[in-house]
């Protein structure tokens, strides 16, 4: 497993963005942003299992979209049932819903292109 993924695991789940965030949050944002930006696609399923656990409950300075892109990179390499299990492991209902919607749209686009 890549070092960046392990470091993200150590950082833990992203906090929620808040209007009351203090200046200290800038370092937290930088840490997540730097690590997410260093990861080359695609990632392995094992890495996706780690990353899906760090989705925030609600937005976190748009970094959740970078996380989503990484997790979705495993779609071509895993079967649908396994990907659904991955989605169901997401601790955030909001991002679980987003992942499900996007996966269903992906499946529909694949059916159309056949």
mmCIF file of N, CA and C in Angstrom:
data_model
loop_
_atom_site.group_PDB
_atom_site.id
_atom_site.type_symbol
_atom_site.label_atom_id
_atom_site.label_comp_id
_atom_site.label_asym_id
_atom_site.label_seq_id
_atom_site.Cartn_x
_atom_site.Cartn_y
_atom_site.Cartn_z
ATOM 1 N N UNK A 1 0.848 -1.176 0.000
ATOM 2 C CA UNK A 1 0.000 0.000 0.000
ATOM 3 C C UNK A 1 0.894 1.240 0.000
ATOM 4 N N UNK A 2 0.466 2.232 -0.751
ATOM 5 C CA UNK A 2 1.277 3.454 -0.868
ATOM 6 C C UNK A 2 1.376 4.208 0.459
ATOM 7 N N UNK A 3 2.512 4.840 0.623
ATOM 8 C CA UNK A 3 2.775 5.626 1.831
ATOM 9 C C UNK A 3 1.726 6.711 2.027
ATOM 10 N N UNK A 4 1.332 7.372 0.940
ATOM 11 C CA UNK A 4 0.348 8.463 1.044
ATOM 12 C C UNK A 4 -0.993 7.955 1.585
ATOM 13 N N UNK A 5 -1.364 6.767 1.168
ATOM 14 C CA UNK A 5 -2.632 6.187 1.637
ATOM 15 C C UNK A 5 -2.539 5.884 3.132
ATOM 16 N N UNK A 6 -1.403 5.335 3.544
ATOM 17 C CA UNK A 6 -1.213 5.042 4.968
ATOM 18 C C UNK A 6 -1.194 6.321 5.797
ATOM 19 N N UNK A 7 -0.606 7.375 5.246
ATOM 20 C CA UNK A 7 -0.589 8.654 5.958
ATOM 21 C C UNK A 7 -1.992 9.237 6.063
ATOM 22 N N UNK A 8 -2.795 9.081 5.011
ATOM 23 C CA UNK A 8 -4.186 9.541 5.074
ATOM 24 C C UNK A 8 -4.961 8.733 6.109
ATOM 25 N N UNK A 9 -4.692 7.446 6.160
ATOM 26 C CA UNK A 9 -5.344 6.593 7.163
ATOM 27 C C UNK A 9 -4.998 7.093 8.566
ATOM 28 N N UNK A 10 -3.716 7.451 8.762
ATOM 29 C CA UNK A 10 -3.292 7.961 10.069
ATOM 30 C C UNK A 10 -3.948 9.300 10.407
ATOM 31 N N UNK A 11 -4.176 10.139 9.377
ATOM 32 C CA UNK A 11 -4.865 11.414 9.612
ATOM 33 C C UNK A 11 -6.307 11.174 10.062
ATOM 34 N N UNK A 12 -6.880 10.093 9.564
ATOM 35 C CA UNK A 12 -8.243 9.751 9.938
ATOM 36 C C UNK A 12 -9.282 10.426 9.065
ATOM 37 N N UNK A 13 -10.494 10.286 9.491
ATOM 38 C CA UNK A 13 -11.625 10.821 8.729
ATOM 39 C C UNK A 13 -11.549 12.337 8.657
ATOM 40 N N UNK A 14 -11.827 12.856 7.466
ATOM 41 C CA UNK A 14 -11.814 14.304 7.274
ATOM 42 C C UNK A 14 -12.852 14.947 8.193
ATOM 43 N N UNK A 15 -12.489 16.064 8.796
ATOM 44 C CA UNK A 15 -13.495 16.769 9.606
ATOM 45 C C UNK A 15 -14.497 17.463 8.683
ATOM 46 N N UNK A 16 -15.574 17.929 9.239
ATOM 47 C CA UNK A 16 -16.541 18.693 8.465
ATOM 48 C C UNK A 16 -16.100 20.141 8.386
ATOM 49 N N UNK A 17 -16.343 20.745 7.248
ATOM 50 C CA UNK A 17 -16.065 22.166 7.069
ATOM 51 C C UNK A 17 -17.037 22.954 7.942
ATOM 52 N N UNK A 18 -16.536 24.018 8.565
ATOM 53 C CA UNK A 18 -17.386 24.805 9.438
ATOM 54 C C UNK A 18 -17.093 26.285 9.266
ATOM 55 N N UNK A 19 -18.118 27.080 9.405
ATOM 56 C CA UNK A 19 -17.954 28.534 9.348
ATOM 57 C C UNK A 19 -17.095 29.022 10.515
ATOM 58 N N UNK A 20 -17.008 28.220 11.566
ATOM 59 C CA UNK A 20 -16.245 28.583 12.757
ATOM 60 C C UNK A 20 -14.833 28.010 12.762
ATOM 61 N N UNK A 21 -14.367 27.479 11.615
ATOM 62 C CA UNK A 21 -13.028 26.908 11.558
ATOM 63 C C UNK A 21 -11.972 27.955 11.922
ATOM 64 N N UNK A 22 -10.997 27.514 12.677
ATOM 65 C CA UNK A 22 -9.912 28.397 13.083
ATOM 66 C C UNK A 22 -8.782 28.315 12.064
ATOM 67 N N UNK A 23 -7.769 29.141 12.245
ATOM 68 C CA UNK A 23 -6.627 29.149 11.333
ATOM 69 C C UNK A 23 -5.880 27.824 11.330
ATOM 70 N N UNK A 24 -5.969 27.062 12.415
ATOM 71 C CA UNK A 24 -5.276 25.773 12.486
ATOM 72 C C UNK A 24 -5.785 24.783 11.436
ATOM 73 N N UNK A 25 -6.999 24.984 10.961
ATOM 74 C CA UNK A 25 -7.572 24.063 9.984
ATOM 75 C C UNK A 25 -6.807 24.127 8.660
ATOM 76 N N UNK A 26 -6.134 25.229 8.409
ATOM 77 C CA UNK A 26 -5.366 25.374 7.160
ATOM 78 C C UNK A 26 -4.308 24.285 7.054
ATOM 79 N N UNK A 27 -3.647 23.966 8.130
ATOM 80 C CA UNK A 27 -2.640 22.890 8.115
ATOM 81 C C UNK A 27 -3.276 21.537 7.860
ATOM 82 N N UNK A 28 -4.449 21.314 8.430
ATOM 83 C CA UNK A 28 -5.163 20.056 8.212
ATOM 84 C C UNK A 28 -5.561 19.947 6.743
ATOM 85 N N UNK A 29 -6.079 21.021 6.199
ATOM 86 C CA UNK A 29 -6.468 21.050 4.784
ATOM 87 C C UNK A 29 -5.253 20.760 3.910
ATOM 88 N N UNK A 30 -4.146 21.412 4.193
ATOM 89 C CA UNK A 30 -2.915 21.194 3.416
ATOM 90 C C UNK A 30 -2.459 19.747 3.470
ATOM 91 N N UNK A 31 -2.529 19.161 4.639
ATOM 92 C CA UNK A 31 -2.101 17.765 4.791
ATOM 93 C C UNK A 31 -2.921 16.845 3.898
ATOM 94 N N UNK A 32 -4.238 16.947 3.978
ATOM 95 C CA UNK A 32 -5.098 16.121 3.121
ATOM 96 C C UNK A 32 -4.859 16.429 1.644
ATOM 97 N N UNK A 33 -4.814 17.706 1.314
ATOM 98 C CA UNK A 33 -4.657 18.120 -0.087
ATOM 99 C C UNK A 33 -3.340 17.619 -0.673
ATOM 100 N N UNK A 34 -2.253 17.784 0.053
ATOM 101 C CA UNK A 34 -0.942 17.332 -0.432
ATOM 102 C C UNK A 34 -0.917 15.823 -0.649
ATOM 103 N N UNK A 35 -1.421 15.082 0.315
ATOM 104 C CA UNK A 35 -1.401 13.620 0.203
ATOM 105 C C UNK A 35 -2.312 13.127 -0.915
ATOM 106 N N UNK A 36 -3.508 13.670 -1.011
ATOM 107 C CA UNK A 36 -4.426 13.260 -2.081
ATOM 108 C C UNK A 36 -3.844 13.579 -3.453
ATOM 109 N N UNK A 37 -3.181 14.727 -3.563
ATOM 110 C CA UNK A 37 -2.604 15.146 -4.833
ATOM 111 C C UNK A 37 -1.415 14.306 -5.282
ATOM 112 N N UNK A 38 -0.791 13.594 -4.383
ATOM 113 C CA UNK A 38 0.378 12.768 -4.722
ATOM 114 C C UNK A 38 0.002 11.378 -5.234
ATOM 115 N N UNK A 39 -1.241 10.988 -5.077
ATOM 116 C CA UNK A 39 -1.657 9.629 -5.435
ATOM 117 C C UNK A 39 -1.986 9.556 -6.921
ATOM 118 N N UNK A 40 -1.302 8.658 -7.601
ATOM 119 C CA UNK A 40 -1.532 8.436 -9.028
ATOM 120 C C UNK A 40 -2.639 7.403 -9.222
ATOM 121 N N UNK A 41 -3.478 7.643 -10.214
ATOM 122 C CA UNK A 41 -4.551 6.710 -10.554
ATOM 123 C C UNK A 41 -4.032 5.599 -11.446
ATOM 124 N N UNK A 42 -4.637 4.444 -11.405
ATOM 125 C CA UNK A 42 -5.697 4.023 -10.501
ATOM 126 C C UNK A 42 -5.111 3.539 -9.184
ATOM 127 N N UNK A 43 -5.985 3.384 -8.217
ATOM 128 C CA UNK A 43 -5.564 2.827 -6.932
ATOM 129 C C UNK A 43 -6.052 1.382 -6.863
ATOM 130 N N UNK A 44 -5.522 0.636 -5.924
ATOM 131 C CA UNK A 44 -5.965 -0.752 -5.738
ATOM 132 C C UNK A 44 -7.245 -0.775 -4.901
ATOM 133 N N UNK A 45 -7.912 -1.910 -4.923
ATOM 134 C CA UNK A 45 -9.120 -2.052 -4.119
ATOM 135 C C UNK A 45 -8.798 -1.911 -2.631
ATOM 136 N N UNK A 46 -7.678 -2.472 -2.194
ATOM 137 C CA UNK A 46 -7.278 -2.352 -0.783
ATOM 138 C C UNK A 46 -7.076 -0.886 -0.396
ATOM 139 N N UNK A 47 -6.498 -0.123 -1.292
ATOM 140 C CA UNK A 47 -6.304 1.304 -1.022
ATOM 141 C C UNK A 47 -7.651 2.030 -0.977
ATOM 142 N N UNK A 48 -8.561 1.650 -1.870
ATOM 143 C CA UNK A 48 -9.899 2.252 -1.876
ATOM 144 C C UNK A 48 -10.630 1.958 -0.570
ATOM 145 N N UNK A 49 -10.427 0.759 -0.025
ATOM 146 C CA UNK A 49 -11.066 0.411 1.254
ATOM 147 C C UNK A 49 -10.602 1.343 2.370
ATOM 148 N N UNK A 50 -9.359 1.760 2.315
ATOM 149 C CA UNK A 50 -8.842 2.704 3.317
ATOM 150 C C UNK A 50 -9.419 4.089 3.064
ATOM 151 N N UNK A 51 -9.370 4.525 1.812
ATOM 152 C CA UNK A 51 -9.795 5.890 1.498
ATOM 153 C C UNK A 51 -11.280 6.122 1.714
ATOM 154 N N UNK A 52 -12.098 5.126 1.439
ATOM 155 C CA UNK A 52 -13.544 5.322 1.599
ATOM 156 C C UNK A 52 -13.888 5.617 3.060
ATOM 157 N N UNK A 53 -13.040 5.201 3.977
ATOM 158 C CA UNK A 53 -13.279 5.426 5.408
ATOM 159 C C UNK A 53 -13.032 6.859 5.852
ATOM 160 N N UNK A 54 -12.373 7.663 5.008
ATOM 161 C CA UNK A 54 -12.038 9.022 5.467
ATOM 162 C C UNK A 54 -12.972 10.097 4.906
ATOM 163 N N UNK A 55 -14.039 9.688 4.197
ATOM 164 C CA UNK A 55 -14.997 10.692 3.726
ATOM 165 C C UNK A 55 -15.580 11.441 4.914
ATOM 166 N N UNK A 56 -15.668 12.775 4.813
ATOM 167 C CA UNK A 56 -16.295 13.548 5.883
ATOM 168 C C UNK A 56 -17.806 13.353 5.854
ATOM 169 N N UNK A 57 -18.455 13.712 6.922
ATOM 170 C CA UNK A 57 -19.918 13.618 6.957
ATOM 171 C C UNK A 57 -20.547 14.625 5.998
ATOM 172 N N UNK A 58 -19.943 15.794 5.900
ATOM 173 C CA UNK A 58 -20.412 16.843 4.992
ATOM 174 C C UNK A 58 -19.172 17.431 4.296
ATOM 175 N N UNK A 59 -19.330 18.445 3.468
ATOM 176 C CA UNK A 59 -18.173 18.965 2.716
ATOM 177 C C UNK A 59 -16.979 19.354 3.587
ATOM 178 N N UNK A 60 -15.800 19.200 2.975
ATOM 179 C CA UNK A 60 -14.553 19.605 3.626
ATOM 180 C C UNK A 60 -13.655 20.282 2.583
ATOM 181 N N UNK A 61 -13.934 21.553 2.327
ATOM 182 C CA UNK A 61 -13.139 22.383 1.433
ATOM 183 C C UNK A 61 -12.904 21.729 0.066
ATOM 184 N N UNK A 62 -13.921 21.048 -0.427
ATOM 185 C CA UNK A 62 -13.929 20.381 -1.736
ATOM 186 C C UNK A 62 -12.928 19.239 -1.872
ATOM 187 N N UNK A 63 -12.227 18.880 -0.829
ATOM 188 C CA UNK A 63 -11.275 17.767 -0.911
ATOM 189 C C UNK A 63 -11.986 16.422 -1.028
ATOM 190 N N UNK A 64 -13.244 16.359 -0.631
ATOM 191 C CA UNK A 64 -13.991 15.122 -0.765
ATOM 192 C C UNK A 64 -14.149 14.719 -2.234
ATOM 193 N N UNK A 65 -14.097 15.673 -3.147
ATOM 194 C CA UNK A 65 -14.188 15.353 -4.579
ATOM 195 C C UNK A 65 -12.919 14.672 -5.069
ATOM 196 N N UNK A 66 -11.772 15.087 -4.565
ATOM 197 C CA UNK A 66 -10.515 14.401 -4.902
ATOM 198 C C UNK A 66 -10.552 12.964 -4.385
ATOM 199 N N UNK A 67 -11.070 12.813 -3.207
ATOM 200 C CA UNK A 67 -11.207 11.494 -2.601
ATOM 201 C C UNK A 67 -12.153 10.624 -3.431
ATOM 202 N N UNK A 68 -13.254 11.195 -3.859
ATOM 203 C CA UNK A 68 -14.229 10.476 -4.673
ATOM 204 C C UNK A 68 -13.591 9.979 -5.977
ATOM 205 N N UNK A 69 -12.828 10.833 -6.617
ATOM 206 C CA UNK A 69 -12.166 10.460 -7.880
ATOM 207 C C UNK A 69 -11.224 9.272 -7.670
ATOM 208 N N UNK A 70 -10.513 9.274 -6.573
ATOM 209 C CA UNK A 70 -9.602 8.166 -6.286
ATOM 210 C C UNK A 70 -10.378 6.867 -6.053
ATOM 211 N N UNK A 71 -11.405 6.934 -5.242
ATOM 212 C CA UNK A 71 -12.194 5.733 -4.943
ATOM 213 C C UNK A 71 -12.831 5.192 -6.220
ATOM 214 N N UNK A 72 -13.364 6.069 -7.045
ATOM 215 C CA UNK A 72 -14.023 5.625 -8.277
ATOM 216 C C UNK A 72 -13.054 5.026 -9.296
ATOM 217 N N UNK A 73 -11.780 5.245 -9.130
ATOM 218 C CA UNK A 73 -10.811 4.698 -10.092
ATOM 219 C C UNK A 73 -10.743 3.176 -10.040
ATOM 220 N N UNK A 74 -11.321 2.553 -9.030
ATOM 221 C CA UNK A 74 -11.297 1.086 -8.945
ATOM 222 C C UNK A 74 -12.449 0.432 -9.708
ATOM 223 N N UNK A 75 -13.408 1.217 -10.177
ATOM 224 C CA UNK A 75 -14.577 0.640 -10.853
ATOM 225 C C UNK A 75 -14.181 -0.322 -11.975
ATOM 226 N N UNK A 76 -13.261 0.031 -12.865
ATOM 227 C CA UNK A 76 -12.956 -0.912 -13.950
ATOM 228 C C UNK A 76 -12.253 -2.200 -13.494
ATOM 229 N N UNK A 77 -11.705 -2.215 -12.282
ATOM 230 C CA UNK A 77 -10.928 -3.388 -11.877
ATOM 231 C C UNK A 77 -11.643 -4.305 -10.894
ATOM 232 N N UNK A 78 -12.837 -3.915 -10.449
ATOM 233 C CA UNK A 78 -13.583 -4.770 -9.517
ATOM 234 C C UNK A 78 -14.975 -5.048 -10.074
ATOM 235 N N UNK A 79 -15.570 -6.142 -9.625
ATOM 236 C CA UNK A 79 -16.937 -6.411 -10.078
ATOM 237 C C UNK A 79 -17.908 -5.525 -9.300
ATOM 238 N N UNK A 80 -19.109 -5.426 -9.830
ATOM 239 C CA UNK A 80 -20.108 -4.527 -9.261
ATOM 240 C C UNK A 80 -20.452 -4.805 -7.817
ATOM 241 N N UNK A 81 -20.579 -6.086 -7.464
ATOM 242 C CA UNK A 81 -20.934 -6.429 -6.084
ATOM 243 C C UNK A 81 -19.849 -5.973 -5.110
ATOM 244 N N UNK A 82 -18.620 -6.143 -5.510
ATOM 245 C CA UNK A 82 -17.511 -5.743 -4.647
ATOM 246 C C UNK A 82 -17.480 -4.219 -4.486
ATOM 247 N N UNK A 83 -17.773 -3.507 -5.576
ATOM 248 C CA UNK A 83 -17.795 -2.045 -5.499
ATOM 249 C C UNK A 83 -18.955 -1.568 -4.615
ATOM 250 N N UNK A 84 -20.094 -2.222 -4.709
ATOM 251 C CA UNK A 84 -21.231 -1.872 -3.843
ATOM 252 C C UNK A 84 -20.859 -2.085 -2.376
ATOM 253 N N UNK A 85 -20.131 -3.143 -2.068
ATOM 254 C CA UNK A 85 -19.664 -3.378 -0.694
ATOM 255 C C UNK A 85 -18.746 -2.237 -0.247
ATOM 256 N N UNK A 86 -17.907 -1.778 -1.160
ATOM 257 C CA UNK A 86 -17.014 -0.657 -0.857
ATOM 258 C C UNK A 86 -17.833 0.593 -0.534
ATOM 259 N N UNK A 87 -18.825 0.874 -1.370
ATOM 260 C CA UNK A 87 -19.682 2.038 -1.135
ATOM 261 C C UNK A 87 -20.366 1.920 0.226
ATOM 262 N N UNK A 88 -20.870 0.745 0.534
ATOM 263 C CA UNK A 88 -21.583 0.547 1.795
ATOM 264 C C UNK A 88 -20.688 0.704 3.017
ATOM 265 N N UNK A 89 -19.385 0.616 2.830
ATOM 266 C CA UNK A 89 -18.439 0.802 3.937
ATOM 267 C C UNK A 89 -18.189 2.281 4.232
ATOM 268 N N UNK A 90 -18.655 3.165 3.358
ATOM 269 C CA UNK A 90 -18.448 4.605 3.556
ATOM 270 C C UNK A 90 -19.216 5.054 4.791
ATOM 271 N N UNK A 91 -18.556 5.746 5.728
ATOM 272 C CA UNK A 91 -19.227 6.159 6.961
ATOM 273 C C UNK A 91 -20.161 7.358 6.799
ATOM 274 N N UNK A 92 -20.081 8.036 5.660
ATOM 275 C CA UNK A 92 -20.909 9.219 5.423
ATOM 276 C C UNK A 92 -22.096 8.858 4.545
ATOM 277 N N UNK A 93 -23.300 9.061 5.043
ATOM 278 C CA UNK A 93 -24.490 8.764 4.244
ATOM 279 C C UNK A 93 -24.533 9.637 2.998
ATOM 280 N N UNK A 94 -24.168 10.909 3.136
ATOM 281 C CA UNK A 94 -24.168 11.822 1.984
ATOM 282 C C UNK A 94 -23.260 11.315 0.876
ATOM 283 N N UNK A 95 -22.050 10.915 1.219
ATOM 284 C CA UNK A 95 -21.100 10.481 0.188
ATOM 285 C C UNK A 95 -21.381 9.061 -0.271
ATOM 286 N N UNK A 96 -21.990 8.267 0.574
ATOM 287 C CA UNK A 96 -22.448 6.946 0.163
ATOM 288 C C UNK A 96 -23.509 7.111 -0.934
ATOM 289 N N UNK A 97 -24.434 8.049 -0.719
ATOM 290 C CA UNK A 97 -25.470 8.317 -1.716
ATOM 291 C C UNK A 97 -24.858 8.818 -3.022
ATOM 292 N N UNK A 98 -23.902 9.722 -2.926
ATOM 293 C CA UNK A 98 -23.240 10.253 -4.132
ATOM 294 C C UNK A 98 -22.527 9.131 -4.882
ATOM 295 N N UNK A 99 -21.801 8.291 -4.163
ATOM 296 C CA UNK A 99 -21.104 7.172 -4.806
ATOM 297 C C UNK A 99 -22.086 6.226 -5.494
ATOM 298 N N UNK A 100 -23.214 5.943 -4.848
ATOM 299 C CA UNK A 100 -24.232 5.067 -5.444
ATOM 300 C C UNK A 100 -24.827 5.677 -6.711
ATOM 301 N N UNK A 101 -25.179 6.940 -6.653
ATOM 302 C CA UNK A 101 -25.753 7.620 -7.824
ATOM 303 C C UNK A 101 -24.764 7.604 -8.982
ATOM 304 N N UNK A 102 -23.531 7.946 -8.688
ATOM 305 C CA UNK A 102 -22.519 8.000 -9.749
ATOM 306 C C UNK A 102 -22.235 6.607 -10.312
ATOM 307 N N UNK A 103 -22.256 5.587 -9.476
ATOM 308 C CA UNK A 103 -22.036 4.237 -9.960
ATOM 309 C C UNK A 103 -23.204 3.780 -10.838
ATOM 310 N N UNK A 104 -24.424 4.086 -10.422
ATOM 311 C CA UNK A 104 -25.587 3.736 -11.242
ATOM 312 C C UNK A 104 -25.541 4.449 -12.598
ATOM 313 N N UNK A 105 -25.125 5.704 -12.603
ATOM 314 C CA UNK A 105 -24.968 6.433 -13.867
ATOM 315 C C UNK A 105 -23.888 5.796 -14.735
ATOM 316 N N UNK A 106 -22.801 5.367 -14.113
ATOM 317 C CA UNK A 106 -21.727 4.684 -14.850
ATOM 318 C C UNK A 106 -22.259 3.395 -15.495
ATOM 319 N N UNK A 107 -23.007 2.595 -14.723
ATOM 320 C CA UNK A 107 -23.553 1.353 -15.255
ATOM 321 C C UNK A 107 -24.490 1.628 -16.438
ATOM 322 N N UNK A 108 -25.323 2.644 -16.315
ATOM 323 C CA UNK A 108 -26.227 2.996 -17.419
ATOM 324 C C UNK A 108 -25.449 3.414 -18.654
ATOM 325 N N UNK A 109 -24.375 4.174 -18.462
ATOM 326 C CA UNK A 109 -23.577 4.611 -19.615
ATOM 327 C C UNK A 109 -22.899 3.427 -20.281
ATOM 328 N N UNK A 110 -22.552 2.423 -19.518
ATOM 329 C CA UNK A 110 -21.921 1.223 -20.081
ATOM 330 C C UNK A 110 -22.925 0.413 -20.894
ATOM 331 N N UNK A 111 -24.175 0.376 -20.429
ATOM 332 C CA UNK A 111 -25.221 -0.346 -21.151
ATOM 333 C C UNK A 111 -25.534 0.337 -22.471
ATOM 334 N N UNK A 112 -25.537 1.662 -22.472
ATOM 335 C CA UNK A 112 -25.836 2.425 -23.678
ATOM 336 C C UNK A 112 -24.739 2.229 -24.734
ATOM 337 N N UNK A 113 -23.502 2.140 -24.292
ATOM 338 C CA UNK A 113 -22.403 2.040 -25.242
ATOM 339 C C UNK A 113 -22.210 0.623 -25.782
ATOM 340 N N UNK A 114 -22.999 -0.335 -25.308
ATOM 341 C CA UNK A 114 -22.883 -1.726 -25.813
ATOM 342 C C UNK A 114 -23.631 -1.902 -27.100
#
